[in-house]
mmCIF file of C-alpha atoms and ligand atoms in Angstrom:
data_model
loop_
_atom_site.group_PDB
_atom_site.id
_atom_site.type_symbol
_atom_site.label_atom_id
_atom_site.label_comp_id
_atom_site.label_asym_id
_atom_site.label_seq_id
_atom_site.Cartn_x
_atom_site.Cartn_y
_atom_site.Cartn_z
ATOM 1 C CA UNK A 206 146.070 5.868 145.155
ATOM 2 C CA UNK A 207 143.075 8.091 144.606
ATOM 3 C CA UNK A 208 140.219 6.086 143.574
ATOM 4 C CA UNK A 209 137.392 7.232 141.485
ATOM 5 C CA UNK A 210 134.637 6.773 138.508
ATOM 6 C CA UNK A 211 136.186 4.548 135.674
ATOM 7 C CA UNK A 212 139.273 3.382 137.741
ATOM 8 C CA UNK A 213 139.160 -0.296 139.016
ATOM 9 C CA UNK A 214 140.460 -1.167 142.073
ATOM 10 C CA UNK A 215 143.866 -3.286 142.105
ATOM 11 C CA UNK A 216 143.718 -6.296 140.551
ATOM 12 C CA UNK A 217 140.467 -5.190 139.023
ATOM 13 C CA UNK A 218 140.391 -4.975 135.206
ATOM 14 C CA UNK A 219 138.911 -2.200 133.303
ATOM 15 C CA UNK A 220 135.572 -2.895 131.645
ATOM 16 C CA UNK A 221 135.123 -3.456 127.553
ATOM 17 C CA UNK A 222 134.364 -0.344 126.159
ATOM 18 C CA UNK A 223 131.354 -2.459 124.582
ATOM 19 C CA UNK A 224 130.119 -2.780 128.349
ATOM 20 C CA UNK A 225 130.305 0.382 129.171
ATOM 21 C CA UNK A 226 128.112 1.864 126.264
ATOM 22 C CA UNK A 227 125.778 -0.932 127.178
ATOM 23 C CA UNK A 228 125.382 0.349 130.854
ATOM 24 C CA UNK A 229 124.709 3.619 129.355
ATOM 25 C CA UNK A 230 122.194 2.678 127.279
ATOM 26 C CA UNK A 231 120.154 0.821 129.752
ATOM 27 C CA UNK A 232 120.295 3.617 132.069
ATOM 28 C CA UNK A 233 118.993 5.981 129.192
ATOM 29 C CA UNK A 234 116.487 3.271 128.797
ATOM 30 C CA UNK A 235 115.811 2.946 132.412
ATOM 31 C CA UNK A 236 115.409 7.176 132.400
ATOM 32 C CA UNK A 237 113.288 6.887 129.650
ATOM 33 C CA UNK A 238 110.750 4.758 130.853
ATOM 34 C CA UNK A 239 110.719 6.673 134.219
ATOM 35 C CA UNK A 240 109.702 9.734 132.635
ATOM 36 C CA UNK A 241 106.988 7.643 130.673
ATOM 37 C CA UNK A 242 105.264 6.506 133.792
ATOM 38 C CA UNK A 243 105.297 9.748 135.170
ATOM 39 C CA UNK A 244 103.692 10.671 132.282
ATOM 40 C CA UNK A 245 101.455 8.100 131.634
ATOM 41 C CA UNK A 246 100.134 8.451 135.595
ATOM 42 C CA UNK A 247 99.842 12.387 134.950
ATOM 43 C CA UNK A 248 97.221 11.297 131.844
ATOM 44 C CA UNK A 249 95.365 8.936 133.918
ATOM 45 C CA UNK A 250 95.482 11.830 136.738
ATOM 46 C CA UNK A 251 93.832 14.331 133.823
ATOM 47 C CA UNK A 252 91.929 11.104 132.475
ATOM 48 C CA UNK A 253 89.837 10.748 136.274
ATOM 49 C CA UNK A 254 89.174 14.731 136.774
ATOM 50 C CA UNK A 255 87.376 14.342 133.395
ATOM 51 C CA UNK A 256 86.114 11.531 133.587
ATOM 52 C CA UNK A 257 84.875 11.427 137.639
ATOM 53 C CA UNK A 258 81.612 13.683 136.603
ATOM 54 C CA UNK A 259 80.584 11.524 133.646
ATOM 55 C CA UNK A 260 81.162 8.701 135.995
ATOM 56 C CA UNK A 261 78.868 9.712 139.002
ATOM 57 C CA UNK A 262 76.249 10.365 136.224
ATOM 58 C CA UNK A 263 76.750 6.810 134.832
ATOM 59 C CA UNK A 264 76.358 5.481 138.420
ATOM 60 C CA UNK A 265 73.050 7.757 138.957
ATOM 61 C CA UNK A 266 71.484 6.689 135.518
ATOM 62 C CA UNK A 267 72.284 2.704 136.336
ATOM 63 C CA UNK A 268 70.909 2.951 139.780
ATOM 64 C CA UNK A 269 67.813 4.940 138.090
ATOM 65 C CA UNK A 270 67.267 2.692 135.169
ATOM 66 C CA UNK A 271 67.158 -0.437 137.532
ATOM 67 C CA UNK A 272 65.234 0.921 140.567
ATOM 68 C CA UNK A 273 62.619 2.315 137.286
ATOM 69 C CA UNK A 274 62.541 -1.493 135.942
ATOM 70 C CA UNK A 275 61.575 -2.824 139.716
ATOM 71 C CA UNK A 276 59.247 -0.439 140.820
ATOM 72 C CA UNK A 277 56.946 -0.200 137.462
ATOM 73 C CA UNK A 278 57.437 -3.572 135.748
ATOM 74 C CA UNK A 279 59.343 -6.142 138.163
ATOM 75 C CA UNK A 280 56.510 -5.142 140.892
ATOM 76 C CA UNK A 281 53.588 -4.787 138.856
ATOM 77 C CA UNK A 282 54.106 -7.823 137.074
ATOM 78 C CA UNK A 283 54.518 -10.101 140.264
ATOM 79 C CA UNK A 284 50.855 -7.909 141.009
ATOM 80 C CA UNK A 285 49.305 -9.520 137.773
ATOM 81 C CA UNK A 286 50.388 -12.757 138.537
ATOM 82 C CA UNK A 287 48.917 -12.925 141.564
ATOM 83 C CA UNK A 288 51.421 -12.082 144.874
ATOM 84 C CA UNK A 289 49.480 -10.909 147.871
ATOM 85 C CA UNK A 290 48.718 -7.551 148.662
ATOM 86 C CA UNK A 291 50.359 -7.313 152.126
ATOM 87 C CA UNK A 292 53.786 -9.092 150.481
ATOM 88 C CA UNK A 293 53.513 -6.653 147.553
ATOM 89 C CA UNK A 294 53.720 -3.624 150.086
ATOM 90 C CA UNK A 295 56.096 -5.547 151.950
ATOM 91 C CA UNK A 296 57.985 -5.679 148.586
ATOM 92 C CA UNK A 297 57.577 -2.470 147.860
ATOM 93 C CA UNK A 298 58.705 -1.064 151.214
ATOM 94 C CA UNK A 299 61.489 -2.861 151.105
ATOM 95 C CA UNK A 300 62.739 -1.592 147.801
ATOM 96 C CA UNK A 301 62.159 2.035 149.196
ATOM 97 C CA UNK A 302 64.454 1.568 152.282
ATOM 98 C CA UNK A 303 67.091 0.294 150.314
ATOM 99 C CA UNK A 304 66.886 2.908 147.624
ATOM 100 C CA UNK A 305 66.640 5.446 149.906
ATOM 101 C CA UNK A 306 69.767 4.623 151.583
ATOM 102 C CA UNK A 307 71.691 3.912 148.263
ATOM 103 C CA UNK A 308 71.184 7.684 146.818
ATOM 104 C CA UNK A 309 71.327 8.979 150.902
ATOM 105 C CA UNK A 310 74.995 7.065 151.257
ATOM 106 C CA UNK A 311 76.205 7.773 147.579
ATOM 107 C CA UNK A 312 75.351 11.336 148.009
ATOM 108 C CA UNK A 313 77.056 11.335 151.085
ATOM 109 C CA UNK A 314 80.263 9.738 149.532
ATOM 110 C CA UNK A 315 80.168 11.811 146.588
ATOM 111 C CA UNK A 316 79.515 15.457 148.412
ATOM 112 C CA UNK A 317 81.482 15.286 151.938
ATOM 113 C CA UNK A 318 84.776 15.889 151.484
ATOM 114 C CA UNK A 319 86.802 13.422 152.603
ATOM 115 C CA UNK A 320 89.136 14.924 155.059
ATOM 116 C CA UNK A 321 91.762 17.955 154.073
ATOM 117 C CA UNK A 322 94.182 18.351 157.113
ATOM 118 C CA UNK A 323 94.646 21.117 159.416
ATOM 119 C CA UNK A 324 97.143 24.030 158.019
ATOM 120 C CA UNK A 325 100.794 23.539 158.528
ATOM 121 C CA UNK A 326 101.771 24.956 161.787
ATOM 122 C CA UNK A 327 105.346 26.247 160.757
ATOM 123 C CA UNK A 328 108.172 24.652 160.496
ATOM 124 C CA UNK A 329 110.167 22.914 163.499
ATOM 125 C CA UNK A 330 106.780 22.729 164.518
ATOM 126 C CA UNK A 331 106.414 19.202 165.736
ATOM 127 C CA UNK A 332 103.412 19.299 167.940
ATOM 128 C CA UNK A 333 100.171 20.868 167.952
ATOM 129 C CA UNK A 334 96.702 20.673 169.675
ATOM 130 C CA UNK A 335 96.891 18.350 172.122
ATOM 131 C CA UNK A 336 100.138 17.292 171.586
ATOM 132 C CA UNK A 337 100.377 13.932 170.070
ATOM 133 C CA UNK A 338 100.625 14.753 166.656
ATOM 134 C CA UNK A 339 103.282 13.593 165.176
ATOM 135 C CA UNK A 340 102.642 16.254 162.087
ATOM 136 C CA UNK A 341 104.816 16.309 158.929
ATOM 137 C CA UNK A 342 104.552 18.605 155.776
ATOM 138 C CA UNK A 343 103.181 17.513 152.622
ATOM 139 C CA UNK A 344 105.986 18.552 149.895
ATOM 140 C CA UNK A 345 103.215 18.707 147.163
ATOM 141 C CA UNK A 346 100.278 20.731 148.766
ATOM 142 C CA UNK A 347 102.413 22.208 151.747
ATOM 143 C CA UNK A 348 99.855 21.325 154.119
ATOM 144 C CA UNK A 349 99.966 19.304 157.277
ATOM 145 C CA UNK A 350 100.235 15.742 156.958
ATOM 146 C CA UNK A 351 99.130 13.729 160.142
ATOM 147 C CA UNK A 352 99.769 10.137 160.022
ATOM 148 C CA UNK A 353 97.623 8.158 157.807
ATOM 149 C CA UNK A 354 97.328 11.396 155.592
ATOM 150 C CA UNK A 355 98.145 10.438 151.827
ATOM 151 C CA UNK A 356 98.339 13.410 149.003
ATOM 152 C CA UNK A 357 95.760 12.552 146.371
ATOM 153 C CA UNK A 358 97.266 13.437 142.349
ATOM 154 C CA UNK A 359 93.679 13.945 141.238
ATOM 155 C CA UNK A 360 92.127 16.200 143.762
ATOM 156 C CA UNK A 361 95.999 17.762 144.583
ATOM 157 C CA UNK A 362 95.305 17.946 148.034
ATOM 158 C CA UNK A 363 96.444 15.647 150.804
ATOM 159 C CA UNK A 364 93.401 13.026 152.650
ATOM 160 C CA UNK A 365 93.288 12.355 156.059
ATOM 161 C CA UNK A 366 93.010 8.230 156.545
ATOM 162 C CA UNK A 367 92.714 8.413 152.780
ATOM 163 C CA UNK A 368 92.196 4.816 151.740
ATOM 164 C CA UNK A 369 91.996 6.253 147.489
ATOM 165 C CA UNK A 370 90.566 8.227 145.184
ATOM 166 C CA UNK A 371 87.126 6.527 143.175
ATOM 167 C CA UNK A 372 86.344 7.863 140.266
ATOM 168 C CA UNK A 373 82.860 6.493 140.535
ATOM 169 C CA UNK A 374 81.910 9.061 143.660
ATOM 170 C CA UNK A 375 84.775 11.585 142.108
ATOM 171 C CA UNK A 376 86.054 11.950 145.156
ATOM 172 C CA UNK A 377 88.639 10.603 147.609
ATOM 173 C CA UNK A 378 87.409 8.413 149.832
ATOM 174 C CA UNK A 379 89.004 9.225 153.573
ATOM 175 C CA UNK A 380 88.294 9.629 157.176
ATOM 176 C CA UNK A 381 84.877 11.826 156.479
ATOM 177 C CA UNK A 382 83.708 9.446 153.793
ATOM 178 C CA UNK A 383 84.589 5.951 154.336
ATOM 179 C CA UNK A 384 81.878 5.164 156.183
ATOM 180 C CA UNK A 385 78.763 6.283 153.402
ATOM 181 C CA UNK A 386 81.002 4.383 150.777
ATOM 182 C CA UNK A 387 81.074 1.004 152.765
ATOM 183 C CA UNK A 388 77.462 2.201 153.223
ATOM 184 C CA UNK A 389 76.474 2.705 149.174
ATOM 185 C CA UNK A 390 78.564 -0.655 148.556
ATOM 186 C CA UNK A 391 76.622 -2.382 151.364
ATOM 187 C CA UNK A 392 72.905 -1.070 150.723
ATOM 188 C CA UNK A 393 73.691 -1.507 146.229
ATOM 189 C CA UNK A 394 74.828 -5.412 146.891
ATOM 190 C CA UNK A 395 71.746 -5.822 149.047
ATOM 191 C CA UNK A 396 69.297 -3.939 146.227
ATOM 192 C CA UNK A 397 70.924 -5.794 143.181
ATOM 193 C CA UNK A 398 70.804 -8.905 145.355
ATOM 194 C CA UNK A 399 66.980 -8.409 146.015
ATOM 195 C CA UNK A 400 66.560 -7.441 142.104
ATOM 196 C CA UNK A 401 68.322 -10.799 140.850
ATOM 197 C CA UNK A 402 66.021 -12.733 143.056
ATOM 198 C CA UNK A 403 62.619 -11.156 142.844
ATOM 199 C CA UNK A 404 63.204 -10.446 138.679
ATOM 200 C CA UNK A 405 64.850 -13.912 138.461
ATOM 201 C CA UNK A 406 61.776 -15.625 137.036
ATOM 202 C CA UNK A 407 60.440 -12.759 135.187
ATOM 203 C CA UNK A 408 64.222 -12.368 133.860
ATOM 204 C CA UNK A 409 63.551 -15.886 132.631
ATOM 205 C CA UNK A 410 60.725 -15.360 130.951
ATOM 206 C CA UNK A 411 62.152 -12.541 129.065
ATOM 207 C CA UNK A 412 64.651 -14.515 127.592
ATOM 208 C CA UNK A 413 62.816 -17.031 126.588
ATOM 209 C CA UNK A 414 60.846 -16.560 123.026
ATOM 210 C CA UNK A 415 58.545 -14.487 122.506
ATOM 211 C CA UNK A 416 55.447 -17.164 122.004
ATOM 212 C CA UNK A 417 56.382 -18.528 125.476
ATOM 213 C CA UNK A 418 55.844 -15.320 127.078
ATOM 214 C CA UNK A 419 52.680 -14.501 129.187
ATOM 215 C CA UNK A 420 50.434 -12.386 127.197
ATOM 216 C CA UNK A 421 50.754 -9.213 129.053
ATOM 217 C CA UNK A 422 54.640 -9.181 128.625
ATOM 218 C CA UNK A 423 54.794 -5.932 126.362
ATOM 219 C CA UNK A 424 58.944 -6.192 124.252
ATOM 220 C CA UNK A 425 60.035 -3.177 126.155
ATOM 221 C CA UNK A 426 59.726 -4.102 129.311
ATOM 222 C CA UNK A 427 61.459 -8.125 128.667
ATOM 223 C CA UNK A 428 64.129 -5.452 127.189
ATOM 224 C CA UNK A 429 63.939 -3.653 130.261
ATOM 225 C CA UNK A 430 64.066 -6.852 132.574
ATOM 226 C CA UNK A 431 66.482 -8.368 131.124
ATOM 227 C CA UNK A 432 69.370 -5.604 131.121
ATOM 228 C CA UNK A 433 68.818 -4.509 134.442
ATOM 229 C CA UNK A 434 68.655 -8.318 135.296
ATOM 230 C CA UNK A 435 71.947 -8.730 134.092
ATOM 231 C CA UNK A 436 73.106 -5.216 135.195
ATOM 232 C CA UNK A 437 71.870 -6.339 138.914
ATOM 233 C CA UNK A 438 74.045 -9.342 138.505
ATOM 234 C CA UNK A 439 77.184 -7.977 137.869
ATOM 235 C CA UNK A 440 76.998 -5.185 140.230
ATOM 236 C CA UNK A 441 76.326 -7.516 142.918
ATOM 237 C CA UNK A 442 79.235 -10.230 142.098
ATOM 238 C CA UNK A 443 81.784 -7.232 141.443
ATOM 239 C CA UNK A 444 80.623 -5.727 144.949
ATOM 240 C CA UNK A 445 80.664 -9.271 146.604
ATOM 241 C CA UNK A 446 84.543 -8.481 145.981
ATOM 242 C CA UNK A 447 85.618 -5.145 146.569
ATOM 243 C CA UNK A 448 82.994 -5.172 149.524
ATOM 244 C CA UNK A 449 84.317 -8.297 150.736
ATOM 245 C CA UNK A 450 88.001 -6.584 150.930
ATOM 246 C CA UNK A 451 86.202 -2.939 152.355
ATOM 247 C CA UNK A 452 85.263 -5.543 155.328
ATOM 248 C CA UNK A 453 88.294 -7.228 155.846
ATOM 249 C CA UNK A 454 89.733 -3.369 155.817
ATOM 250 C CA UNK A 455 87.157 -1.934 158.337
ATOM 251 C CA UNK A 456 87.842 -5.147 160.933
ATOM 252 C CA UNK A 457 91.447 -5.152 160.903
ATOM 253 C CA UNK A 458 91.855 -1.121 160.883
ATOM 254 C CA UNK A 459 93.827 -0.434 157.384
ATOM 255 C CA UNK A 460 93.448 1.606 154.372
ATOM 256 C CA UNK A 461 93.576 0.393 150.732
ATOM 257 C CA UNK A 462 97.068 2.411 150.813
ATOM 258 C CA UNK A 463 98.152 0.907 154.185
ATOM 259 C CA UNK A 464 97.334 -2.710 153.324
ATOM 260 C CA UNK A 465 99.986 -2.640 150.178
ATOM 261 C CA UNK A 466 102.519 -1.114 152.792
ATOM 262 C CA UNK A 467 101.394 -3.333 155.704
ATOM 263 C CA UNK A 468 102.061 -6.302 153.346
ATOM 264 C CA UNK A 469 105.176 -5.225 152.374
ATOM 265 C CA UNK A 470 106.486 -4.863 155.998
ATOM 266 C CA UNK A 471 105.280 -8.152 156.933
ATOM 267 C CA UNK A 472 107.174 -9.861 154.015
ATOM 268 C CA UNK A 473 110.127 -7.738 155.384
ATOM 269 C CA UNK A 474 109.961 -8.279 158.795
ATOM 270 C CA UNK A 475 109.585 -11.920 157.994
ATOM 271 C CA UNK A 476 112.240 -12.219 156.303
ATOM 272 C CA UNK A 477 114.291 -11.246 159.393
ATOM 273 C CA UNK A 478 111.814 -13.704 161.240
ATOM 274 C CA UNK A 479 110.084 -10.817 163.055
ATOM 275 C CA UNK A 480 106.524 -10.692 163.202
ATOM 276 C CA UNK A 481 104.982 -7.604 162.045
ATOM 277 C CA UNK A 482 102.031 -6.198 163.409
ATOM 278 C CA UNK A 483 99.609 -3.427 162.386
ATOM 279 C CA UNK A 484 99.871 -0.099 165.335
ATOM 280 C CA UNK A 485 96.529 0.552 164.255
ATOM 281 C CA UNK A 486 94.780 -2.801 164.688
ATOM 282 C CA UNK A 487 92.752 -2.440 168.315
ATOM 283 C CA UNK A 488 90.722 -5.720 167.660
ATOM 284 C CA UNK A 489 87.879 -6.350 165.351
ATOM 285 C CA UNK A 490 84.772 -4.362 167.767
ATOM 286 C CA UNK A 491 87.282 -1.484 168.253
ATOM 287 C CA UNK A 492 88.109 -1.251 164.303
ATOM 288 C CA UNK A 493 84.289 -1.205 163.154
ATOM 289 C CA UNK A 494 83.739 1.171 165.875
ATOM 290 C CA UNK A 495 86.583 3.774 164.386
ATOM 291 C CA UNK A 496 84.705 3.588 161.013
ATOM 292 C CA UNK A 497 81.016 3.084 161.763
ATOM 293 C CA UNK A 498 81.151 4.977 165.276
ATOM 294 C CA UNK A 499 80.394 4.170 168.569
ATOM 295 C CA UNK A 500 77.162 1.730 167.387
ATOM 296 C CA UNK A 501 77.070 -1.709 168.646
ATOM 297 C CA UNK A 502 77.577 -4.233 165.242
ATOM 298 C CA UNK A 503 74.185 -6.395 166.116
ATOM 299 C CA UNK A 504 72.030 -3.130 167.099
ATOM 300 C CA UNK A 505 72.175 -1.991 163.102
ATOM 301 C CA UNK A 506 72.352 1.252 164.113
ATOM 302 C CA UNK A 507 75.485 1.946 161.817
ATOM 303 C CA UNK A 508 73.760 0.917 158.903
ATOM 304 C CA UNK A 509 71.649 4.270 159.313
ATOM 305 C CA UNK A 510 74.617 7.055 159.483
ATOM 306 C CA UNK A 511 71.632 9.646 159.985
ATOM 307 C CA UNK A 512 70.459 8.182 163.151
ATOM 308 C CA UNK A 513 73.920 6.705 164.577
ATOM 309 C CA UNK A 514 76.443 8.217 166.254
ATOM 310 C CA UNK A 515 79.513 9.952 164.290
ATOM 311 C CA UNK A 516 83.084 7.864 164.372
ATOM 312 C CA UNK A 517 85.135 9.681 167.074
ATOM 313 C CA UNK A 518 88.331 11.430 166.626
ATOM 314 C CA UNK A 519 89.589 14.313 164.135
ATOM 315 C CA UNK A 520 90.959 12.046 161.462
ATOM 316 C CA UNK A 521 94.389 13.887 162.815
ATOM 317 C CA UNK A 522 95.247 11.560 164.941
ATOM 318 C CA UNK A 523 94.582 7.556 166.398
ATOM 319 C CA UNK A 524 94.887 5.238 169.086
ATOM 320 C CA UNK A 525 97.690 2.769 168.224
ATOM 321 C CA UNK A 526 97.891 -0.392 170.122
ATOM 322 C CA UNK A 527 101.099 0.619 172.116
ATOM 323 C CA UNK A 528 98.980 3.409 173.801
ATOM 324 C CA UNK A 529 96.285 0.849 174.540
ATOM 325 C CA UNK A 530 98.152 -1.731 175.876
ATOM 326 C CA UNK A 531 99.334 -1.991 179.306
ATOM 327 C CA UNK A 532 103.340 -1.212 180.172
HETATM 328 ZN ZN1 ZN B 275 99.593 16.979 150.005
HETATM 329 ZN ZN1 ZN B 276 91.401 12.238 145.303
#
């Protein structure tokens, strides 16, 4: 007997009409909510293109408001009560490099673009350039998508090694990038780190009220102290944590994107009690080296992009560890 939809199999009994309208309804439910999702991530996708400009000006006025508090009150007031000359230049230096290097690296992160892919050969196309591309079309933009490649819904283009889009450099960050945003996270822990700890006495005393203060501390500038104390704080605690993961990233060779699908192979190939590894993982010197370039770790070269060498490569393609290894 010809078997099909709403006919039971032998010995099989028909289901209540009750449970049938209640599979219906859940899957109108389930339908529902689909389209909501898709909806709600199309706002958020609207929500970021608006929003990324306000947001690199937010970042540019806190970094601004800050490096204003340190250089003419946080510095001058250490001057008054009585810090060497030689350690106040040293001070002062200091603070240069580092802001130098945040607006140089955030600049960086928020102009370069982080990596659109080569055009689509054609189709049946498999190979191109040298060879080993393993290229595959993006169905949204219709360009190529080499491996790594993700399609970003806010910039509606596909990003070679993208690891996401950040709406606080508007921008994806990808192969071009990735390197001046570890930078800007690196070089902004390290100047909020140096604010909390020089302004940490000063903070304080602009806390504390207003008789105990040392006669030259004008209201404005405990005001100012104090919030970009505070501001400093933050930053640095919130950066000790998304840096923290940007390291672990950068030493075992994985993007934000591939670390969610990485862990979701390793649960599966566990569960077959397989061991799964990342291709892409070449050892930790190796790893750095594909972000930062070819710049020895403990020379510090890499943590000045404009004097170290370039990370090698297209972004189209990468060693795996099957290639490296020996057969
Ligand atoms: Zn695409
Ligand atoms: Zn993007």
């Amino acid at each position: 007997m010809k078997m099909g939809f709403g006919h039971p199999p032998p010995g099989q009994t028909q289901p209540a009409p009750g449970c049938i309208w209640v599979r219906r309804r859940v899957r109108q439910l389930l339908r529902c909510f689909t389209r909501c999702c898709s909806l709600c991530l199309d706002c958020m996708d609207i929500l970021l293109r608006v929003l990324g400009p306000l947001m690199v000006l937010l970042a540019v006025f806190l970094i601004g408001f800050v490096a204003y508090t340190f250089f003419t009150i946080i510095v001058p007031q250490l001057a008054d009560e009585g810090t060497s000359s030689p350690m106040l230049l040293g001070q002062l230096a200091l603070g240069c490099f580092i802001l130098v290097n945040i607006m140089y690296n955030y600049a960086m992160a928020v102009c370069l673009r982080a990596g659109e892919p080569p055009p689509f050969p054609g189709e049946g196309d498999a190979e191109a350039g040298d060879g080993s591309l393993s290229l595959r079309q993006c169905q949204k933009c219709l360009r190529s998508k080499p491996p790594r490649a993700h399609h970003c819904s806010v910039c509606k283009q596909c990003v070679m090694k993208m690891d996401h889009h950040c709406p606080w450099i508007n921008n994806c960050v990808g192969f071009n990038n990735y390197r001046y945003f570890c930078l800007f996270m690196l070089y902004l822990a390290l100047g909020c780190l140096y604010v909390v700890i020089l302004g940490y006495r000063l903070f304080l005393q602009s806390v504390a009220p207003i008789r105990k203060r040392p006669p030259n501390f004008r209201f404005a500038d405990a005001q100012c102290i104090s919030l970009s104390w505070l501001i400093s704080l933050c930053i640095f605690l919130a950066l000790c944590l998304l840096g923290g993961f940007h390291a672990y990233l950068v030493v075992t060779n994985q993007t934000t994107i591939e670390f969610h699908i990485n862990m979701g192979n390793r649960h599966a190939a566990k569960r077959k009690g397989e061991v799964y590894r990342n291709p892409y993982d070449l050892g930790h010197s190796r790893n750095f080296q594909e972000v930062f370039g070819p710049n020895r770790f403990l020379h510090f070269l890499w943590m000045m992009p404009y004097l170290a060498k370039r990370p090698t490569g297209s972004g189209a393609s990468f060693p795996t560890v099957s290639e490296l290894e020996p057969v």
